[in-house]
XYZ file of C-alpha atoms in Angstrom:
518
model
C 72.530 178.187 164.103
C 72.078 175.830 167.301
C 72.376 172.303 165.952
C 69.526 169.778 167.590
C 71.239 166.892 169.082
C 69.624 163.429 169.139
C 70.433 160.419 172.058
C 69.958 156.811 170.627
C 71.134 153.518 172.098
C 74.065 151.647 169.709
C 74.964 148.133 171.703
C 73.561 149.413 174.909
C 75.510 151.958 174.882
C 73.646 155.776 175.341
C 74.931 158.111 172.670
C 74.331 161.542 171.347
C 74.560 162.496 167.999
C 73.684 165.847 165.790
C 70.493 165.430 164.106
C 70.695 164.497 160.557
C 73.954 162.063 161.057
C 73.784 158.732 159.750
C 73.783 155.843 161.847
C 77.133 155.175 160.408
C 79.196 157.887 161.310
C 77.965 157.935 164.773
C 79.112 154.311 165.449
C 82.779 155.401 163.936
C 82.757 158.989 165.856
C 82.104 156.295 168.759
C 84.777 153.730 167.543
C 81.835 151.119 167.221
C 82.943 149.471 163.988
C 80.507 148.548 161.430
C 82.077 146.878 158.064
C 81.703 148.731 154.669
C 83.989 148.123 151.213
C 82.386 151.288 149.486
C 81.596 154.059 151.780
C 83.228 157.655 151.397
C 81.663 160.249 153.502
C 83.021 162.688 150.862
C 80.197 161.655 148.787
C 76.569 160.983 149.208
C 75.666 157.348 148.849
C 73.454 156.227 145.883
C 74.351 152.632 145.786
C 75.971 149.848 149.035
C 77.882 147.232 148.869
C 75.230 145.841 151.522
C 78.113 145.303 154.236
C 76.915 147.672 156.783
C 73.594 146.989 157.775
C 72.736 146.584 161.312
C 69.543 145.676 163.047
C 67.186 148.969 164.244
C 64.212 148.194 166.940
C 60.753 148.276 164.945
C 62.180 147.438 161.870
C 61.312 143.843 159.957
C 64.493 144.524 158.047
C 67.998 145.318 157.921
C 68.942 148.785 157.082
C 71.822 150.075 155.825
C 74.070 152.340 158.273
C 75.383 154.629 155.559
C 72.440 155.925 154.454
C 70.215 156.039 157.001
C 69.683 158.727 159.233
C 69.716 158.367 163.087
C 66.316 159.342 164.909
C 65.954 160.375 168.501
C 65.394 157.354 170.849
C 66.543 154.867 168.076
C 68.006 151.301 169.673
C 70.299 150.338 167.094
C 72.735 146.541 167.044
C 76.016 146.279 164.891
C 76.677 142.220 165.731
C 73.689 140.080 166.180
C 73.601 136.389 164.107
C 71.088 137.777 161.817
C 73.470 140.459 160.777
C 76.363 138.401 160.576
C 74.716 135.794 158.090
C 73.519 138.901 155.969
C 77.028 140.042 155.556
C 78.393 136.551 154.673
C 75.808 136.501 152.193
C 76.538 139.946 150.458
C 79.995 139.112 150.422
C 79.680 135.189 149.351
C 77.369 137.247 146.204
C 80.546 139.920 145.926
C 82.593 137.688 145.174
C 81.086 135.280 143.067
C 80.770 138.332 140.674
C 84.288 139.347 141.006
C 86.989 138.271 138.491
C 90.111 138.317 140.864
C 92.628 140.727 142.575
C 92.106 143.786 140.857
C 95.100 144.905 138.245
C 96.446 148.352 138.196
C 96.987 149.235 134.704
C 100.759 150.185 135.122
C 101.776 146.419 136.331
C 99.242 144.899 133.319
C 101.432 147.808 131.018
C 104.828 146.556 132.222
C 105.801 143.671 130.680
C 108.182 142.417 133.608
C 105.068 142.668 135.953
C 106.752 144.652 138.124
C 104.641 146.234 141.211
C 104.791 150.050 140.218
C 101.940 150.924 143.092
C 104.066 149.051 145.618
C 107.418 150.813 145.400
C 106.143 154.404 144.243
C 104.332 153.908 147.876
C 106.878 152.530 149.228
C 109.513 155.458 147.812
C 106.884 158.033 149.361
C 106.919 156.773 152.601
C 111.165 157.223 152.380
C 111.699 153.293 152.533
C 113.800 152.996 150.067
C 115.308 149.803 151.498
C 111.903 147.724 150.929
C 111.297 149.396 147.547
C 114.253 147.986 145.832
C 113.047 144.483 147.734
C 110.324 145.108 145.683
C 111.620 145.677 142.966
C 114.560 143.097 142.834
C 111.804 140.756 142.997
C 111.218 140.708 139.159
C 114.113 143.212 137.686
C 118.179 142.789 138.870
C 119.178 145.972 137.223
C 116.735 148.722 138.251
C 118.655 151.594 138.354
C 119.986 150.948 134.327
C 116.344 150.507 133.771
C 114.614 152.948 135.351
C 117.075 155.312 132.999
C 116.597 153.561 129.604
C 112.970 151.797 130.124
C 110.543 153.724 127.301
C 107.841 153.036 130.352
C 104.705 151.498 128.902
C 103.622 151.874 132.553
C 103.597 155.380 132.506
C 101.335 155.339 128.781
C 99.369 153.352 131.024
C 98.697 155.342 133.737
C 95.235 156.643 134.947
C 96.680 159.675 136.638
C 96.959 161.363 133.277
C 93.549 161.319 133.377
C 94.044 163.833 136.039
C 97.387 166.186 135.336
C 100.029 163.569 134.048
C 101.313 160.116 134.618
C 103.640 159.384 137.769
C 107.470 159.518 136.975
C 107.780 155.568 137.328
C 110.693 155.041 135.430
C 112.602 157.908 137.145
C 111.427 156.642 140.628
C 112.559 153.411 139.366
C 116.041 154.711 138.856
C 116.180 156.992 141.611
C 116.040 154.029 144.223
C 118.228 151.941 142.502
C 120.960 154.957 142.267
C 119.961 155.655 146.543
C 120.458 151.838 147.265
C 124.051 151.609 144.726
C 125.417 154.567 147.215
C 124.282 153.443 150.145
C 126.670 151.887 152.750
C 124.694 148.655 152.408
C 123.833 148.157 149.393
C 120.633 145.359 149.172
C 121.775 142.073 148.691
C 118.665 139.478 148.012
C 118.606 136.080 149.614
C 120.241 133.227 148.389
C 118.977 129.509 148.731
C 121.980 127.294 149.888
C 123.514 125.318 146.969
C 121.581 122.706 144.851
C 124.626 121.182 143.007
C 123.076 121.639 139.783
C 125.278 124.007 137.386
C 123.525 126.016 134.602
C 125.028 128.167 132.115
C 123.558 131.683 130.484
C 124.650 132.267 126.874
C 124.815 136.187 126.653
C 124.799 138.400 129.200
C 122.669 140.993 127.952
C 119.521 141.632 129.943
C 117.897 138.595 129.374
C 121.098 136.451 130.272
C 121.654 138.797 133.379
C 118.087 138.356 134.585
C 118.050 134.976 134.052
C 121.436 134.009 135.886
C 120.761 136.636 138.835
C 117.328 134.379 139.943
C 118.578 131.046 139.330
C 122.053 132.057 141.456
C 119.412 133.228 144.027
C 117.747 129.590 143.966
C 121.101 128.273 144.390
C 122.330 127.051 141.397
C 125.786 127.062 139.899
C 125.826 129.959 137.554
C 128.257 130.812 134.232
C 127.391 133.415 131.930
C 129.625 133.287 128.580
C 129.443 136.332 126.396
C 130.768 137.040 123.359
C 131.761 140.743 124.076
C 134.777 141.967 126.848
C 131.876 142.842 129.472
C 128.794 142.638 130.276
C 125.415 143.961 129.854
C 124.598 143.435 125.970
C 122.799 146.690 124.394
C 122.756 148.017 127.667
C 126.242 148.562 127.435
C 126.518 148.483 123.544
C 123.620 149.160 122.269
C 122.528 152.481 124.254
C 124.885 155.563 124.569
C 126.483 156.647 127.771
C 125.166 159.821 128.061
C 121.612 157.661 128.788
C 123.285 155.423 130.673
C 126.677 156.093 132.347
C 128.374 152.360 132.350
C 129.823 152.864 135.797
C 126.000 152.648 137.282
C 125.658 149.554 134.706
C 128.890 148.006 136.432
C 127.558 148.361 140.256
C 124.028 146.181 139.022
C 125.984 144.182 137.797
C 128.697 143.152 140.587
C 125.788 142.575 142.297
C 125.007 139.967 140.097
C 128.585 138.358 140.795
C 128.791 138.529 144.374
C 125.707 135.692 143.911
C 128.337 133.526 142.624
C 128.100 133.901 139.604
C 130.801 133.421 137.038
C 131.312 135.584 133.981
C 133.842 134.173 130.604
C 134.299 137.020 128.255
C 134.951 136.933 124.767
C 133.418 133.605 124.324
C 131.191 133.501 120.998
C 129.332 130.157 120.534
C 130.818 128.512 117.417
C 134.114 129.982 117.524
C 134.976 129.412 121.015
C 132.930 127.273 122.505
C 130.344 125.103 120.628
C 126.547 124.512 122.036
C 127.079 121.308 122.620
C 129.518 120.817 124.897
C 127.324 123.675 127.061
C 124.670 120.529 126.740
C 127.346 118.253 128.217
C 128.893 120.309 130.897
C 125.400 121.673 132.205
C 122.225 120.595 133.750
C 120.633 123.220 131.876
C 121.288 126.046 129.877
C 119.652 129.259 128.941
C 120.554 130.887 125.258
C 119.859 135.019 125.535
C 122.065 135.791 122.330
C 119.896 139.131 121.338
C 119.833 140.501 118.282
C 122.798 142.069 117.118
C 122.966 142.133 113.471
C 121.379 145.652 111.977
C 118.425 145.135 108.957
C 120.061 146.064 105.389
C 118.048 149.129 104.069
C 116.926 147.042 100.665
C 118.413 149.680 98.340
C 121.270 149.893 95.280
C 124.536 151.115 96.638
C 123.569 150.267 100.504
C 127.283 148.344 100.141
C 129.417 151.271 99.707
C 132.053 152.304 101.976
C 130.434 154.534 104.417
C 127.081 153.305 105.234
C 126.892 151.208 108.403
C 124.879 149.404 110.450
C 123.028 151.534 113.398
C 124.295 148.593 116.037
C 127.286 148.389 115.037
C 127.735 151.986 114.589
C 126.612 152.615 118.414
C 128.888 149.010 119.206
C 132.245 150.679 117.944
C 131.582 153.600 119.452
C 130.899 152.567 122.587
C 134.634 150.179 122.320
C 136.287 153.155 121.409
C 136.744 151.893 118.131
C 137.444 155.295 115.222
C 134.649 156.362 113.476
C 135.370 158.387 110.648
C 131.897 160.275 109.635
C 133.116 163.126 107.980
C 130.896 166.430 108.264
C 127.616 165.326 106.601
C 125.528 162.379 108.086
C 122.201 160.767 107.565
C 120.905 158.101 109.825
C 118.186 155.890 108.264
C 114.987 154.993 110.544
C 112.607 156.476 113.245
C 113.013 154.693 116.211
C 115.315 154.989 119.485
C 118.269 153.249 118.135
C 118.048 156.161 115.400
C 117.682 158.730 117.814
C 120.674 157.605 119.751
C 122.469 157.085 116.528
C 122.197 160.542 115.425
C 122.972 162.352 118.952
C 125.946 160.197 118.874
C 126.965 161.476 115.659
C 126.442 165.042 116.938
C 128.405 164.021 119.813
C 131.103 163.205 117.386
C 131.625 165.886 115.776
C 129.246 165.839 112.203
C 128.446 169.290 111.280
C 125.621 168.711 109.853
C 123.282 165.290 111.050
C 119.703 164.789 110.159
C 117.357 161.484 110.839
C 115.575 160.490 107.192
C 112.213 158.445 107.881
C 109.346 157.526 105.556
C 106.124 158.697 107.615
C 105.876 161.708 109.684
C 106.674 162.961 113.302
C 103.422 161.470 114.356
C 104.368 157.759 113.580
C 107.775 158.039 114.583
C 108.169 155.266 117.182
C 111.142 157.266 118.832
C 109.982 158.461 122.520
C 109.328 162.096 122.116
C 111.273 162.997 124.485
C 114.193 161.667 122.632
C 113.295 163.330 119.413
C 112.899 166.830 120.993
C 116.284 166.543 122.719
C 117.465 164.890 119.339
C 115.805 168.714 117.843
C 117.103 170.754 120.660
C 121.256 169.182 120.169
C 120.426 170.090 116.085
C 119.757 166.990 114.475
C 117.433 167.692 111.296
C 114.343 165.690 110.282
C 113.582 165.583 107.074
C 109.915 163.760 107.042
C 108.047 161.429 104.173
C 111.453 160.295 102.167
C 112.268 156.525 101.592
C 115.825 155.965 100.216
C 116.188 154.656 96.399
C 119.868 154.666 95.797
C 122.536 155.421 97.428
C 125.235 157.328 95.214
C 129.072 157.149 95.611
C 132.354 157.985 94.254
C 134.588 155.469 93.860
C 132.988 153.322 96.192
C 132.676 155.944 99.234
C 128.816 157.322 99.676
C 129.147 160.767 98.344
C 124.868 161.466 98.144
C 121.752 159.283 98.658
C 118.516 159.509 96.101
C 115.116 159.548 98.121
C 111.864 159.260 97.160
C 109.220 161.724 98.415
C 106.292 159.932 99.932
C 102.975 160.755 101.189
C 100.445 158.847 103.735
C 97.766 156.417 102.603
C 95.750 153.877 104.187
C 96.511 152.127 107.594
C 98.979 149.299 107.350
C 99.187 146.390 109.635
C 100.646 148.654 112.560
C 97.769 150.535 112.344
C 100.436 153.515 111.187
C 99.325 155.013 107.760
C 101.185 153.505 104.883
C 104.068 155.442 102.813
C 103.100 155.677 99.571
C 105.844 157.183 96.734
C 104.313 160.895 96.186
C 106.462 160.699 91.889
C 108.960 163.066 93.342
C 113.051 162.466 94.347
C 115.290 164.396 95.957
C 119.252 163.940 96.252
C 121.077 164.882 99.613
C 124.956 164.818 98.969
C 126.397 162.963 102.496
C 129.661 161.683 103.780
C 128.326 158.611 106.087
C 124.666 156.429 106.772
C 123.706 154.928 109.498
C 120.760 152.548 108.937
C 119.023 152.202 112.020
C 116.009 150.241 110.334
C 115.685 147.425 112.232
C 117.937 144.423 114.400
C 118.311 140.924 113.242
C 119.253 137.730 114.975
C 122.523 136.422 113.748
C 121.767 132.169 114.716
C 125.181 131.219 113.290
C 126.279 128.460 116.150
C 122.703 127.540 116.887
C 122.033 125.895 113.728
C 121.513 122.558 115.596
C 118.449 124.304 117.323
C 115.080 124.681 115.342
C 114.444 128.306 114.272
C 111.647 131.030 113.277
C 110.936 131.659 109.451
C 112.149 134.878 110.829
C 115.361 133.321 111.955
C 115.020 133.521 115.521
C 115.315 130.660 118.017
C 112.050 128.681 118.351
C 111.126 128.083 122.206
C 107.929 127.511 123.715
C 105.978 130.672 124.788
C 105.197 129.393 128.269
C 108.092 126.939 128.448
C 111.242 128.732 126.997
C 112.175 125.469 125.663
C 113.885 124.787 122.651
C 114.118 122.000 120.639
C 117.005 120.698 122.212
C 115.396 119.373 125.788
C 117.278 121.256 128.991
C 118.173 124.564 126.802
C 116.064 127.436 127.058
C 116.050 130.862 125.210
C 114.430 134.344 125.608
C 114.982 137.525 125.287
C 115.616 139.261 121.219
C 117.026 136.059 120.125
C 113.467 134.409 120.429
C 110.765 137.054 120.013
C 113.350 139.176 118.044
C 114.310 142.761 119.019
C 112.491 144.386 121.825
C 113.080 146.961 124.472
C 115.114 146.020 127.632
C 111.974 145.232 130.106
C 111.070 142.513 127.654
C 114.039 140.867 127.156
C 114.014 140.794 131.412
C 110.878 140.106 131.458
C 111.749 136.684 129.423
C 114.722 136.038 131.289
C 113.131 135.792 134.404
C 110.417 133.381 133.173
C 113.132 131.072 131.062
C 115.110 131.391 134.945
C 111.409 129.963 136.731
C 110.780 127.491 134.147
C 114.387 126.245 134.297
C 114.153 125.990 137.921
C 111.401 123.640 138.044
C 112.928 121.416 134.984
C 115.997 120.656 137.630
C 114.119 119.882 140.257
C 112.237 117.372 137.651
C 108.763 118.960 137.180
C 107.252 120.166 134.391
C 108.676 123.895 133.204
C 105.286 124.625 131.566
C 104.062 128.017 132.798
C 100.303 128.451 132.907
C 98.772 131.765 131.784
C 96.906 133.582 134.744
C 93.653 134.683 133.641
C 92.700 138.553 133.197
C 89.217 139.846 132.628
C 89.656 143.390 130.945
C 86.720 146.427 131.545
C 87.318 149.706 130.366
C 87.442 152.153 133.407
C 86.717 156.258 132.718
């Protein structure tokens, strides 16, 4: 088929074209550049965004390039004054329609904000350098992250609209772990020294966050903590086969070569008191989690043998003996459960099953962590609440559940355990209640706290309501995963920043306009 070929005039320039080519593509197969924000030549235009018009001889009015088919002899302009002020116009009328940048739903998912389309792009191109920039600018500790996060980025994703979600979280992690080995590892910059000194209660993620960006501003930084090292659940909380404590310990050196000085064993109260923090400091930040495990509410929970799903995980990970014996029931459905009852298989208990009220469905354990949970031989025994636990001279020896069954929604939105009239008694040796976490304030009670018991500070301030101490992190919004508390951190750090250099520490919301996009 011979194709009929057209000559036209674009600029004063003579130009041939195939016939049936819009006026557009000719001026780009030409390099003449005409402006457009919406055209895709994979798809036929039904709407404009009104940017590419250009002036045709014979015609009173503007036409639009994209859709418009060239014609033999046609004298076409791309850059007269007439054009120009039509463009200003349609994109003076763009924008007064148009809310803002536009969001990606993984950074609106994340609660640390972190730029998810920035480094995945940046990891794709192989600059792995620039992606941990990127990503140092809101989280110190990717690499521990990117292995732990439960990635409400990834729930958030629009690609699953297509095949599945991208891997954030593992890319996260990935470029931390390249950068950690690398012969030069990233170091951000530092701001020379303000003379102002600031100290971080905790050094859990919160605390680490928060004393990593003020160290970068250039403040005098010491983090007391109440444990031997570092990292708070990271390190305590969350079992080493998730997150080996060696990678842990490389984020956080980093931390220290900032300048930042680390006091172990301190606990507020016992060794130190909050007040003379107040003295010593221009300001300090209190990131004290939540480190107490919820009681499970039932007769015999104080026997010997049933403990606490933190403090379980805490001993074990201080190498502290555990005696379980062989049968062993942890108490709960989320990830502190989950990592309770590997642990215990990890231990040695012959026989270790998770007990939880609802069913699979609401568990609020990732599901990757309850298959692997499945696939190491932890049992899940489904719609039983515990009613008494039994023992024998003081030691648990069984546990008396009540069968339930689902009714209506309850204020999670999760269908409500109801008792179903039936029991059933499992004889065990050891019960881990992994329920729930609770803030223990004992040393704080000078500060103003929650009904729930939790440190009261300002939701855009992180003040409490002693003036120049801040909070954040478990110990103020109580227990949360890790991108939260960091999240917090490095708000409390920005807020306390501007209180030292005298202005105001009040953050001010941005403003998001929400559409639903198929």
């Amino acid at each position: 088929m011979i194709k009929v070929m057209i000559t036209l005039n674009i600029n004063g320039k003579e130009l041939k074209a195939k016939a049936g080519q819009t006026i557009l593509s000719i001026a780009r197969e030409n390099r003449i550049d005409i402006p457009t924000l919406c055209h895709d030549e994979r798809v036929k235009p039904y709407g404009s965004c009104g940017l590419c018009v250009v002036e045709v001889e014979g015609s009173k009015n503007l036409l639009r390039s994209c859709s418009i088919e060239a014609q033999d002899g046609m004298c076409i302009k791309t850059d007269t004054p007439k054009i120009y002020n039509s463009r200003k116009l349609t994109l003076e009328m763009i924008l007064s329609d148009h809310t803002g940048d536009c969001r990606p739903p993984c950074l609106k998912a994340c609660p640390a904000q972190t730029d998810c389309q920035g480094y995945v792009g940046l990891i794709a191109n192989g600059q792995y350098r620039e992606a941990v920039a990127l990503l140092k600018e809101r989280i110190p500790l990717p690499a521990s992250i990117g292995l732990v996060c439960p990635h409400p980025c990834e729930d958030a994703c629009r690609r699953q609209l297509v095949e599945e979600s991208v891997s954030i979280a593992a890319l996260k992690a990935f470029v931390g772990y390249q950068d950690l080995n690398s012969d030069t590892t990233f170091m951000p910059e530092q701001k020379p020294a303000s003379g102002k000194k600031t100290a971080v209660v905790g050094a859990g993620p919160a605390g680490l966050t928060a004393a990593y960006f003020l160290a970068r501003e250039g403040h005098q930084v010491t983090v007391y903590e109440a444990m031997p090292q570092a990292g708070g659940m990271l390190r305590y909380g969350i079992p080493r086969y998730r997150l080996p404590k060696e990678l842990l310990d490389q984020e956080i050196e980093i931390i220290r070569k900032l300048g930042v000085e680390f006091i172990y064993n301190s606990r507020i109260g016992q060794d130190i008191n909050l007040e003379s923090l107040i003295n010593d400091y221009d300001a300090v930040f209190l990131g004290i989690g939540a480190w107490e495990s919820s009681r499970i509410g039932c007769t015999g929970e104080d026997s010997q043998g049933v403990i606490g799903g933190i403090e379980f995980l805490r001993d074990v990970a201080l190498n502290r003996p555990v005696a379980l014996g062989q049968r062993v029931a942890v108490i709960g459905g989320g990830n502190t459960a989950m990592d309770a009852a590997r642990t215990a298989v990890r231990l040695g208990g012959q026989q270790v099953m998770v007990l939880y009220r609802r069913t699979r469905a609401e568990m609020p354990a990732q599901d990757i962590e309850i298959r692997e949970a499945e696939e190491e031989g932890v049992i899940f025994k489904f719609l039983v609440a515990p009613e008494e636990i039994i023992n024998d001279d003081g030691r648990v020896a069984a546990i008396r559940m009540h069968k339930m069954e689902l009714g209506e929604p309850d204020s999670s939105g999760r269908r409500r355990p109801m008792p179903a009239g039936e029991e059933e008694i499992i004889p065990l040796d050891t019960i881990v209640a992994a329920i729930g976490q609770q803030v223990n304030p004992a040393g704080f009670e000078s500060l103003k706290l929650s009904r729930w018991g939790t440190i009261d500070a300002g939701s855009n301030s992180f003040m409490t309501s002693i003036e120049g101490v801040f909070a954040g992190g478990d110990g103020v919004s109580g227990p949360g995963i890790a991108i939260e508390a960091i999240a917090q951190g490095r708000a409390a750090a920005e807020a306390m920043i501007k209180y030292l250099q005298g202005e105001s520490g009040e953050a001010v919301p941005g403003f998001l306009a929400e559409k639903e996009v198929s």
